[in-house]
Amino acid sequence: MNVCLDLFLTFAQVGACTFGGGYAMLPILQREVVEKRGWATEEEVADYYAIGQCTPGIIAVNTATFVGQKQQGTLGAACATFGLIFPALVIIGIIATFLERFAELPVVGHAFAGVRACVCALILSSVLKLRKSTIIDGATTAVFLVALALALVRSYLSIPNEMAAFLVYQVCSPVGLVILAGLAGVILRARKGWKT
């Protein structure tokens, strides 16, 4: 039971201290789960992020669920997940009460602009940390670069043909990219094994 309480309190702390959504939570999740608690390795957390990207819901919530499941089964998953979302529910409830009154104030708009810039920095910090444990050789570098290129194609390329646009949109979606990267990993590992 102490482990479940620890899961709840740890993830509640992460949820309370992070602004900007799931991706902004990633650096704090890494610090708490890997460095402080040792509940998962860098590789496991990277796997949780990848699977969390493919499953419904917010990536940070999915990651909390995976970590809780690993520690204490279904009860641990529930405690970690509820711990992560509990502060947001309370804070959003409070903000929603007052936001309509203050949303038009220039100072509030400026504050949100600063928070958005900070969120970009937090996401970049998480990416740089993940890079150390995931992009480890030429093959993983190639998978990263191809996935990045396909994600950019989906975001910035305008395709006039509707059918082609639909196919590109599906293949280059987060789920499609993770599936393609997983297949590439299987193929590359198999080829490496054949060579040795």
Backbone as JSON, one array per atom type, in Angstrom:
{
  "sequence": "MNVCLDLFLTFAQVGACTFGGGYAMLPILQREVVEKRGWATEEEVADYYAIGQCTPGIIAVNTATFVGQKQQGTLGAACATFGLIFPALVIIGIIATFLERFAELPVVGHAFAGVRACVCALILSSVLKLRKSTIIDGATTAVFLVALALALVRSYLSIPNEMAAFLVYQVCSPVGLVILAGLAGVILRARKGWKT",
  "N": [[0.83, -1.2, 0.0], [2.02, 1.21, 0.67], [3.65, 1.66, -1.51], [1.78, 2.22, -3.48], [0.72, 4.61, -2.47], [3.02, 6.16, -2.61], [3.37, 6.16, -5.39], [1.04, 7.6, -6.12], [1.51, 10.12, -4.82], [3.97, 10.91, -5.93], [3.39, 11.14, -8.69], [1.35, 13.0, -8.49], [2.78, 15.19, -7.66], [4.34, 15.59, -9.96], [2.26, 16.22, -11.75], [1.3, 18.55, -10.58], [3.38, 20.31, -10.8], [3.9, 20.81, -13.43], [3.31, 22.51, -16.42], [1.58, 22.96, -19.47], [0.87, 20.63, -20.78], [1.07, 17.15, -21.92], [3.64, 16.64, -23.2], [5.29, 18.54, -22.03], [5.57, 17.52, -19.53], [7.37, 15.48, -19.73], [10.27, 15.79, -19.21], [10.26, 16.11, -16.39], [8.95, 13.8, -15.58], [10.86, 11.91, -16.42], [12.99, 12.56, -14.69], [11.86, 12.04, -12.13], [10.94, 9.35, -12.32], [13.04, 7.8, -13.42], [15.64, 8.79, -12.54], [15.35, 9.6, -9.77], [13.59, 7.7, -8.44], [14.04, 5.21, -9.65], [12.22, 3.55, -10.9], [11.95, 2.82, -13.49], [13.97, 2.23, -16.43], [15.96, 4.36, -18.63], [15.56, 3.4, -21.22], [13.17, 1.94, -20.96], [11.4, 4.01, -20.32], [11.53, 5.48, -22.68], [10.34, 3.6, -24.35], [7.78, 3.55, -23.16], [6.94, 6.15, -23.78], [6.82, 5.95, -26.56], [4.83, 3.97, -26.94], [2.79, 5.21, -25.55], [2.32, 7.34, -27.22], [1.0, 6.14, -29.28], [-1.35, 5.2, -28.24], [-4.72, 5.93, -27.12], [-5.27, 9.06, -25.45], [-3.42, 11.24, -23.19], [0.08, 11.55, -23.45], [1.7, 11.7, -21.13], [-0.03, 10.82, -19.13], [-0.53, 8.22, -20.0], [2.05, 7.2, -19.76], [2.42, 7.37, -16.98], [0.52, 5.48, -16.22], [1.65, 3.13, -17.28], [4.03, 2.97, -15.77], [3.01, 2.76, -13.15], [1.61, 0.33, -13.42], [3.75, -1.41, -13.82], [4.96, -1.29, -11.31], [2.99, -1.92, -9.31], [0.92, -3.39, -10.43], [-2.53, -3.41, -11.48], [-3.75, -1.79, -9.52], [-1.63, -0.08, -8.86], [-1.31, 1.18, -11.33], [-3.73, 2.59, -11.48], [-3.46, 4.3, -9.25], [-1.15, 5.82, -9.91], [-1.99, 7.04, -12.29], [-4.29, 8.48, -11.47], [-3.05, 10.11, -9.6], [-1.47, 11.72, -11.26], [-3.38, 13.16, -12.78], [-4.96, 14.4, -10.89], [-4.06, 16.95, -9.65], [-4.33, 18.62, -11.92], [-7.09, 18.53, -12.4], [-8.07, 19.87, -10.14], [-6.75, 22.38, -10.34], [-7.57, 23.26, -12.91], [-10.3, 23.41, -12.48], [-10.42, 25.54, -10.65], [-9.23, 27.62, -12.19], [-11.0, 27.75, -14.37], [-13.19, 28.89, -13.2], [-12.45, 31.53, -12.86], [-11.29, 32.39, -15.25], [-12.77, 33.47, -17.44], [-13.3, 36.04, -16.62], [-10.8, 37.24, -16.59], [-9.44, 36.67, -18.95], [-9.24, 38.46, -21.09], [-7.47, 40.39, -20.33], [-4.43, 42.13, -20.99], [-2.07, 41.39, -19.6], [-2.51, 38.73, -18.9], [-2.56, 37.46, -21.4], [0.12, 37.95, -22.14], [1.41, 36.47, -20.18], [0.61, 33.86, -20.86], [1.91, 33.66, -23.33], [4.59, 33.61, -22.51], [4.57, 31.21, -21.02], [4.05, 29.34, -23.08], [6.42, 29.53, -24.56], [8.22, 28.55, -22.69], [7.31, 25.93, -22.46], [8.08, 24.87, -24.95], [10.86, 24.84, -24.56], [11.05, 22.96, -22.47], [10.12, 20.64, -23.75], [12.11, 20.33, -25.71], [14.29, 19.89, -24.04], [13.6, 17.39, -22.97], [13.65, 15.83, -25.31], [16.39, 15.96, -25.93], [17.47, 14.59, -23.75], [16.34, 12.04, -24.12], [17.55, 11.35, -26.49], [20.13, 10.49, -25.87], [19.88, 7.86, -24.94], [18.52, 6.55, -26.93], [19.2, 7.14, -29.63], [21.67, 5.61, -30.76], [23.37, 4.5, -32.6], [24.3, 4.17, -36.11], [22.05, 3.05, -37.39], [19.83, 3.64, -35.7], [20.01, 6.38, -35.79], [19.4, 6.82, -38.49], [16.71, 5.91, -38.55], [15.57, 7.81, -36.85], [16.03, 10.21, -38.34], [14.58, 9.73, -40.72], [11.98, 9.41, -39.67], [11.64, 11.96, -38.56], [11.74, 13.53, -40.89], [9.45, 12.56, -42.23], [7.47, 13.32, -40.4], [7.71, 16.09, -40.58], [7.01, 16.43, -43.26], [4.32, 15.75, -43.14], [3.39, 17.83, -41.53], [4.04, 20.24, -42.87], [3.95, 20.07, -45.68], [2.03, 20.68, -48.52], [-0.27, 18.81, -50.22], [-1.72, 18.45, -53.3], [-3.39, 16.42, -54.42], [-6.12, 14.67, -53.24], [-6.38, 11.97, -52.4], [-3.69, 11.11, -52.23], [-2.83, 12.92, -50.29], [-4.37, 12.06, -48.12], [-3.3, 9.46, -47.72], [-0.6, 10.08, -47.11], [-1.03, 11.58, -44.81], [-2.06, 9.62, -43.08], [0.01, 7.67, -42.98], [2.1, 9.2, -42.02], [1.23, 9.97, -39.55], [1.4, 10.2, -35.92], [0.91, 7.58, -34.87], [1.27, 5.98, -37.16], [3.97, 6.57, -37.75], [5.29, 5.54, -35.47], [4.68, 2.83, -35.72], [5.91, 2.26, -38.2], [8.57, 2.86, -37.5], [8.98, 0.92, -35.54], [8.8, -1.44, -37.1], [10.99, -0.95, -38.76], [13.02, -1.1, -36.85], [12.85, -3.83, -36.12], [13.55, -5.05, -38.56], [16.12, -3.97, -39.01], [17.52, -4.94, -36.76], [17.31, -7.69, -37.21], [18.75, -7.95, -39.59], [21.25, -7.18, -38.66], [21.75, -9.29, -36.95], [21.93, -11.37, -38.81], [24.29, -10.73, -40.08], [26.28, -11.24, -38.2]],
  "CA": [[0.0, 0.0, 0.0], [2.92, 2.36, 0.7], [4.12, 1.89, -2.88], [0.68, 2.88, -4.18], [0.69, 5.99, -1.99], [4.2, 6.8, -3.19], [3.04, 6.39, -6.8], [0.08, 8.69, -6.19], [2.12, 11.39, -4.42], [5.01, 11.26, -6.9], [2.77, 11.6, -9.93], [0.62, 14.23, -8.18], [3.81, 16.24, -7.67], [4.64, 15.85, -11.37], [1.1, 16.88, -12.33], [1.14, 19.89, -10.01], [4.54, 21.17, -11.12], [4.12, 20.88, -14.87], [2.32, 23.24, -17.19], [1.79, 22.88, -20.91], [0.42, 19.39, -21.39], [1.81, 15.9, -21.77], [5.04, 16.69, -23.59], [6.04, 19.36, -21.07], [5.81, 16.71, -18.33], [8.34, 14.41, -19.98], [11.54, 15.89, -18.46], [10.03, 15.89, -14.95], [8.68, 12.36, -15.45], [12.14, 11.21, -16.51], [13.76, 12.78, -13.47], [11.24, 11.37, -11.0], [10.78, 7.9, -12.52], [14.31, 7.13, -13.7], [16.77, 9.23, -11.73], [15.1, 9.61, -8.32], [12.93, 6.5, -7.9], [14.53, 3.98, -10.26], [11.07, 2.71, -11.24], [12.12, 2.39, -14.88], [15.22, 2.66, -17.05], [15.78, 5.32, -19.73], [15.02, 2.68, -22.38], [11.77, 1.64, -20.69], [10.64, 5.26, -20.42], [11.42, 5.78, -24.11], [9.32, 2.68, -24.86], [6.49, 4.02, -22.67], [6.58, 7.33, -24.57], [6.44, 5.51, -27.91], [3.52, 3.3, -26.86], [1.83, 6.24, -25.12], [2.0, 8.17, -28.38], [0.11, 5.36, -30.16], [-2.59, 4.83, -27.57], [-5.56, 7.1, -26.83], [-4.99, 9.78, -24.21], [-2.25, 12.11, -23.08], [1.28, 10.73, -23.34], [2.16, 11.65, -19.74], [-0.96, 9.97, -18.38], [-0.26, 6.85, -20.41], [3.34, 6.81, -19.16], [2.16, 7.14, -15.56], [-0.21, 4.21, -16.13], [2.61, 2.04, -17.52], [4.95, 2.88, -14.63], [2.23, 2.22, -12.03], [1.36, -1.09, -13.71], [5.0, -2.15, -13.6], [5.29, -1.32, -9.89], [1.98, -2.52, -8.43], [-0.2, -3.96, -11.17], [-3.66, -2.56, -11.82], [-3.92, -0.78, -8.47], [-0.55, 0.89, -9.05], [-1.63, 1.95, -12.53], [-4.8, 3.52, -11.13], [-2.93, 5.31, -8.33], [-0.25, 6.71, -10.65], [-2.79, 7.81, -13.25], [-5.1, 9.46, -10.73], [-2.13, 11.08, -9.02], [-1.03, 12.67, -12.29], [-4.45, 14.04, -13.26], [-5.66, 15.06, -9.78], [-3.78, 18.39, -9.55], [-4.89, 19.31, -13.08], [-8.53, 18.67, -12.19], [-8.28, 20.92, -9.14], [-6.29, 23.67, -10.87], [-8.45, 23.66, -14.01], [-11.58, 23.82, -11.87], [-10.25, 26.89, -10.09], [-8.98, 28.57, -13.28], [-12.22, 27.9, -15.17], [-14.1, 29.77, -12.48], [-12.04, 32.93, -12.97], [-10.66, 32.71, -16.53], [-13.6, 34.33, -18.29], [-13.2, 37.43, -16.15], [-9.46, 37.8, -16.76], [-8.81, 36.22, -20.19], [-9.03, 39.58, -22.0], [-6.43, 41.29, -19.82], [-3.15, 41.97, -21.7], [-1.06, 40.7, -18.78], [-2.79, 37.3, -18.97], [-2.06, 37.04, -22.72], [1.59, 37.94, -22.09], [1.81, 35.34, -19.33], [0.44, 32.64, -21.65], [2.98, 33.63, -24.33], [5.8, 33.15, -21.81], [4.41, 29.79, -20.68], [4.2, 28.56, -24.3], [7.85, 29.49, -24.89], [8.84, 27.65, -21.71], [6.92, 24.56, -22.81], [8.97, 24.45, -26.04], [12.16, 24.53, -23.97], [10.91, 21.71, -21.72], [10.03, 19.54, -24.7], [13.44, 20.17, -26.29], [15.13, 19.27, -23.0], [13.24, 15.97, -22.92], [14.16, 15.19, -26.54], [17.85, 15.82, -25.83], [17.75, 13.52, -22.8], [15.98, 10.77, -24.75], [18.51, 11.08, -27.57], [21.31, 9.78, -25.35], [19.63, 6.43, -24.76], [17.79, 5.95, -28.04], [19.93, 7.29, -30.89], [22.94, 5.08, -30.27], [24.24, 4.05, -33.7], [23.88, 4.65, -37.42], [20.71, 2.58, -37.72], [18.83, 4.41, -34.96], [20.07, 7.74, -36.33], [18.65, 6.81, -39.75], [15.29, 5.82, -38.22], [15.2, 9.13, -36.33], [15.99, 11.22, -39.4], [13.46, 9.43, -41.62], [10.74, 9.73, -38.95], [11.56, 13.42, -38.47], [11.4, 14.03, -42.23], [8.05, 12.23, -42.51], [6.63, 14.16, -39.55], [7.73, 17.44, -41.16], [6.21, 16.37, -44.49], [2.9, 15.77, -42.74], [3.05, 19.12, -40.94], [4.28, 21.44, -43.67], [3.81, 19.89, -47.12], [0.67, 20.73, -49.04], [-0.4, 17.84, -51.31], [-2.97, 18.79, -53.97], [-4.22, 15.24, -54.65], [-6.77, 14.32, -51.97], [-6.06, 10.59, -52.02], [-2.29, 11.1, -51.81], [-2.76, 13.65, -49.03], [-4.92, 11.19, -47.09], [-2.32, 8.4, -47.45], [0.55, 10.68, -46.41], [-1.5, 11.97, -43.49], [-2.19, 8.4, -42.26], [1.33, 7.04, -42.79], [2.96, 10.1, -41.25], [0.63, 10.29, -38.26], [2.23, 9.63, -34.84], [0.75, 6.12, -34.79], [1.93, 5.41, -38.34], [5.43, 6.7, -37.61], [5.76, 4.6, -34.45], [4.59, 1.48, -36.3], [6.99, 2.16, -39.2], [9.86, 2.82, -36.8], [9.08, -0.41, -34.92], [9.13, -2.39, -38.17], [12.38, -0.69, -39.16], [13.87, -1.65, -35.8], [12.86, -5.3, -36.24], [14.3, -5.4, -39.77], [17.53, -3.64, -38.81], [18.1, -5.89, -35.8], [17.41, -8.99, -37.87], [19.88, -7.88, -40.54], [22.46, -7.16, -37.86], [21.95, -10.66, -36.48], [22.37, -12.21, -39.94], [25.68, -10.43, -40.42], [27.17, -11.82, -37.22]],
  "C": [[0.87, 1.25, 0.0], [3.42, 2.69, -0.7], [3.03, 2.61, -3.67], [0.56, 4.34, -3.76], [1.85, 6.78, -2.57], [3.97, 7.1, -4.67], [2.09, 7.58, -6.94], [0.75, 10.03, -5.91], [3.19, 11.84, -5.42], [4.39, 11.83, -8.17], [1.9, 12.84, -9.7], [1.58, 15.42, -8.17], [4.18, 16.61, -9.11], [3.5, 16.64, -12.01], [0.93, 18.31, -11.84], [2.23, 20.85, -10.47], [4.76, 21.36, -12.61], [2.98, 21.58, -15.55], [2.62, 23.03, -18.67], [1.43, 21.56, -21.53], [1.4, 18.25, -21.24], [3.29, 16.0, -22.08], [5.87, 17.5, -22.61], [6.35, 18.58, -19.8], [6.96, 15.74, -18.51], [9.66, 14.59, -19.23], [11.37, 15.63, -16.97], [9.72, 14.42, -14.69], [9.98, 11.57, -15.48], [12.92, 11.34, -15.21], [13.18, 11.98, -12.3], [11.25, 9.84, -11.13], [12.1, 7.19, -12.68], [15.38, 7.5, -12.69], [16.51, 9.12, -10.23], [14.6, 8.27, -7.79], [13.47, 5.19, -8.47], [13.4, 3.02, -10.62], [11.15, 2.19, -12.67], [13.47, 2.87, -15.38], [14.91, 3.7, -18.14], [15.12, 4.64, -20.93], [13.54, 2.36, -22.18], [10.91, 2.89, -20.83], [10.47, 5.66, -21.88], [10.38, 4.87, -24.76], [7.91, 3.13, -24.42], [6.01, 5.23, -23.48], [6.1, 6.9, -25.96], [5.06, 4.85, -27.9], [2.44, 4.3, -26.47], [1.42, 7.14, -26.26], [0.98, 7.47, -29.29], [-1.23, 5.04, -29.54], [-3.41, 6.08, -27.26], [-5.15, 7.75, -25.51], [-3.7, 10.58, -24.28], [-1.03, 11.25, -22.8], [1.77, 10.62, -21.9], [1.27, 10.76, -18.89], [-0.72, 8.5, -18.73], [1.04, 6.34, -19.79], [3.17, 6.53, -17.68], [1.46, 5.8, -15.35], [0.75, 3.03, -16.3], [3.55, 1.85, -16.32], [4.23, 2.29, -13.42], [1.94, 0.74, -12.19], [2.6, -1.93, -13.43], [5.29, -2.32, -12.11], [4.29, -2.13, -9.05], [0.77, -3.07, -9.17], [-1.29, -2.94, -11.42], [-3.89, -1.46, -10.79], [-2.86, 0.31, -8.59], [-0.8, 1.78, -10.25], [-2.7, 2.99, -12.22], [-4.29, 4.64, -10.23], [-2.04, 6.32, -9.06], [-1.03, 7.61, -11.6], [-3.61, 8.87, -12.54], [-4.23, 10.52, -10.09], [-1.71, 12.14, -10.03], [-2.14, 13.64, -12.68], [-5.13, 14.83, -12.14], [-5.34, 16.55, -9.66], [-4.37, 19.19, -10.71], [-6.39, 19.53, -12.91], [-8.84, 19.81, -11.22], [-7.93, 22.28, -9.71], [-7.21, 24.16, -11.99], [-9.82, 24.1, -13.48], [-11.52, 25.22, -11.31], [-10.09, 27.93, -11.2], [-10.25, 28.81, -14.09], [-13.21, 28.84, -14.51], [-13.77, 31.24, -12.74], [-11.56, 33.35, -14.35], [-11.48, 33.67, -17.39], [-13.48, 35.79, -17.89], [-11.87, 38.06, -16.53], [-8.81, 37.49, -18.1], [-8.46, 37.37, -21.13], [-7.94, 40.53, -21.53], [-5.12, 41.05, -20.56], [-2.11, 41.19, -20.9], [-1.27, 39.18, -18.82], [-2.31, 36.74, -20.31], [-0.55, 36.96, -22.76], [2.11, 36.76, -21.26], [1.7, 34.03, -20.11], [1.51, 32.52, -22.73], [4.29, 33.15, -23.71], [5.74, 31.68, -21.47], [4.6, 28.93, -21.92], [5.67, 28.44, -24.7], [8.59, 28.53, -23.96], [8.54, 26.2, -22.02], [7.79, 24.03, -23.94], [10.35, 24.07, -25.5], [12.12, 23.21, -23.21], [10.86, 20.5, -22.65], [11.38, 19.27, -25.33], [14.39, 19.5, -25.3], [14.87, 17.77, -22.91], [13.77, 15.22, -24.13], [15.67, 14.97, -26.43], [18.24, 14.73, -24.83], [17.47, 12.15, -23.41], [16.99, 10.37, -25.8], [19.68, 10.24, -27.08], [21.1, 8.27, -25.27], [18.97, 5.77, -25.96], [18.51, 6.05, -29.39], [21.38, 6.91, -30.6], [23.88, 4.61, -31.37], [23.69, 4.58, -35.02], [22.46, 4.26, -37.77], [19.64, 3.4, -37.0], [18.85, 5.88, -35.39], [19.27, 7.84, -37.62], [17.15, 6.76, -39.49], [14.79, 7.17, -37.71], [15.05, 10.15, -37.45], [14.83, 10.99, -40.38], [12.13, 9.78, -40.94], [10.55, 11.24, -38.83], [11.14, 14.01, -39.81], [9.93, 13.77, -42.55], [7.1, 13.07, -41.66], [6.57, 15.59, -40.09], [6.93, 17.5, -42.45], [4.74, 16.49, -44.15], [2.48, 17.16, -42.24], [3.08, 20.27, -41.93], [4.06, 21.3, -45.17], [2.34, 19.91, -47.51], [0.6, 19.82, -50.27], [-1.74, 18.09, -51.99], [-3.92, 17.61, -54.17], [-4.8, 14.77, -53.32], [-6.41, 12.92, -51.49], [-4.62, 10.49, -51.51], [-2.13, 11.8, -50.47], [-3.27, 12.79, -47.88], [-3.92, 10.09, -46.71], [-1.12, 8.93, -46.67], [0.16, 11.03, -44.98], [-1.58, 10.75, -42.57], [-0.82, 7.79, -41.95], [2.2, 7.88, -41.88], [2.33, 10.56, -39.95], [1.53, 9.72, -37.16], [2.13, 8.11, -34.74], [1.47, 5.45, -35.96], [3.44, 5.45, -38.24], [5.98, 5.71, -36.59], [5.73, 3.17, -34.99], [5.7, 1.27, -37.32], [8.36, 2.06, -38.53], [10.06, 1.47, -36.1], [9.44, -1.48, -35.94], [10.57, -2.21, -38.63], [13.35, -1.26, -38.13], [13.98, -3.17, -35.87], [13.73, -5.72, -37.43], [15.79, -5.14, -39.57], [18.21, -4.58, -37.84], [18.28, -7.27, -36.43], [18.59, -9.01, -38.82], [21.22, -7.87, -39.79], [22.8, -8.57, -37.36], [22.44, -11.57, -37.58], [23.83, -11.97, -40.26], [26.65, -11.09, -39.47], [26.98, -13.28, -37.16]]
}
